[in-house]
Amino acid sequence: MSNATKFGKVAVLFGGKSAERAVSLDSGQAVLDALLRSGVQAEAFDPQDRSVTELVNYDRAFIVLHGRGGEDGQIQGVLEWLNLPYTGTGVQGSAIGMDKVKTKQIWQGSDLPTAPYRIITKETDLDAVIAELGLPVIIKPVHEGSSVGMSKVEKPEDFAAAIEKATQHDAVVMAEKWITGREFTISFLNGQPLPVIRLQPPADVAFYDYEAKYQRNDVEYGIPCGLSETEEKNLQALCLRAFQAVGAEGWGRIDAMQDEQGNFWLLEVNTVPGMTSHSLVPKAAKAVGYSFDELCVAILEQTLEGTA
């Protein structure tokens, strides 16, 4: 691809030091290989092993760092300081998107439907939480992705263990109302929604957890997603509003549920989604004709639009 020279020297940022390092290594290697196949002068850059000051030697960055340090505005701030164009969402949108509570607060303030929740502290009256949210609930660390540290709680006596598991990953923990229904994910490319994917984990999995995301091969991905054309368009429009509300840009993903009454509920936003063989953005892009290599180049092309 002769026009790949327009990108100059590209740092593919992956690895890092978050709880999602292993996934980032897989995603980043896949992106690096795709860019190299496409003729881009790309190099691996793991901020755990190298000083970020070395990024001055590159022309732009493709961020494939999942989780804290890479998806929360930190690396974006470094790149802004170095005046280096980068893929995806900026500092503020990344920081908001990584914080599940801040995301929900913005969605609530924008009249966008998101599942009810409560922040859990040592002082929290769990009986009051159960009275408000009902059971089951899902316990989540507020600042982790990839379903790290998440548990479904169906009985009051299981709360303590779930909270303990979540606090191993984050000081801030939330309980979210469990929504029974169908789970969907909506990917974005160039700020526009791609076809909706329905996620159907195997029957022995309580929810689309870390293992289902990365280690199992029996999760079903529905494209088409099984919604009517009108419902799919409505969900895409809803998620586009949600994506823009938190300041997300370029590419990313929003996860949503449809309850048994047909209502949609927004769960969370991913500003640096997975790019592994199991990942959802490549599946959605493939449905509209993008090969994996073409998708990676299209994401990188966003760094050519003026400054990052």
Coordinates of N, CA, C and O in Angstrom, one line a residue, residues 7 25 30 38 45 63 69 72 78 95 98 103 112 117 135 189 196 198 211 214 229 235 242 247 256 259 267 292:
F7 N 1.6 8.1 7.0 CA 1.5 8.0 8.4 C 2.8 8.2 9.1 O 2.9 8.5 10.3
L25 N -1.8 -7.1 25.2 CA -0.7 -7.7 24.4 C -1.2 -8.4 23.2 O -0.6 -8.3 22.1
A30 N -1.9 -8.0 17.3 CA -2.8 -8.1 16.1 C -2.8 -6.8 15.3 O -2.8 -6.9 14.0
S38 N 0.0 -3.9 5.9 CA -0.5 -2.8 5.1 C 0.6 -1.8 4.7 O 0.2 -0.8 4.0
F45 N 5.3 -0.6 21.1 CA 5.8 0.3 22.2 C 5.0 -0.1 23.4 O 3.8 0.2 23.5
I63 N -3.3 3.7 19.9 CA -3.4 3.2 21.3 C -4.2 1.9 21.3 O -5.4 1.9 20.9
G69 N -4.3 3.7 32.8 CA -3.0 4.1 32.2 C -3.1 4.3 30.7 O -2.4 5.1 30.1
D72 N -7.8 5.7 30.2 CA -8.4 6.6 31.1 C -7.9 8.0 31.0 O -8.1 8.9 31.9
V78 N -0.3 12.5 27.9 CA 1.1 12.5 27.5 C 1.3 12.8 26.0 O 2.1 13.7 25.6
A95 N -11.1 9.7 30.2 CA -11.2 9.7 31.7 C -12.7 9.4 32.1 O -12.9 8.6 33.1
M98 N -13.7 5.6 31.3 CA -13.1 4.6 32.2 C -13.8 4.5 33.5 O -13.6 3.5 34.3
T103 N -19.7 8.0 33.9 CA -20.4 7.7 32.6 C -21.9 7.7 32.9 O -22.7 8.3 32.2
L112 N -30.6 9.7 29.1 CA -30.3 8.4 28.4 C -30.5 7.3 29.4 O -30.0 7.4 30.6
Y117 N -28.1 2.1 39.9 CA -26.8 1.6 40.6 C -26.7 2.3 41.9 O -27.4 3.3 42.2
L135 N -32.8 -7.9 43.8 CA -31.8 -9.0 43.5 C -32.3 -9.7 42.2 O -33.5 -9.9 42.0
L189 N -17.1 3.4 14.2 CA -15.9 3.6 13.4 C -16.1 5.0 12.7 O -17.2 5.2 12.2
V196 N -25.3 -3.8 14.8 CA -25.4 -4.2 16.2 C -25.1 -5.7 16.3 O -25.5 -6.5 15.4
R198 N -25.5 -9.1 18.7 CA -26.1 -9.7 19.9 C -25.1 -10.7 20.5 O -24.5 -11.5 19.8
E211 N -13.8 -14.6 31.0 CA -13.6 -15.9 30.4 C -14.3 -16.0 29.1 O -13.8 -16.4 28.0
Y214 N -12.6 -13.7 26.3 CA -11.3 -14.0 25.8 C -10.9 -15.4 25.7 O -9.9 -15.7 25.0
E229 N -35.6 -4.0 12.1 CA -34.8 -2.9 11.5 C -35.0 -1.6 12.3 O -34.0 -0.9 12.6
L235 N -31.6 1.6 18.5 CA -30.5 1.3 19.4 C -29.2 2.0 19.0 O -28.5 2.5 19.8
A242 N -25.2 8.4 23.3 CA -24.5 8.0 24.6 C -22.9 8.2 24.3 O -22.2 8.6 25.2
G247 N -18.2 12.3 25.4 CA -17.0 12.8 24.6 C -16.2 11.8 23.9 O -15.0 12.1 23.6
A256 N -25.0 -2.6 25.7 CA -26.4 -2.3 26.1 C -27.2 -3.6 26.3 O -26.8 -4.7 25.8
D259 N -34.4 -5.2 28.0 CA -35.1 -6.0 29.0 C -36.2 -6.8 28.4 O -36.5 -6.6 27.2
L267 N -25.1 0.1 29.3 CA -24.3 -0.4 30.4 C -23.0 0.4 30.6 O -22.7 0.9 31.6
F292 N -9.8 -7.1 8.7 CA -9.1 -6.6 9.9 C -8.0 -5.6 9.6 O -7.9 -4.5 10.3

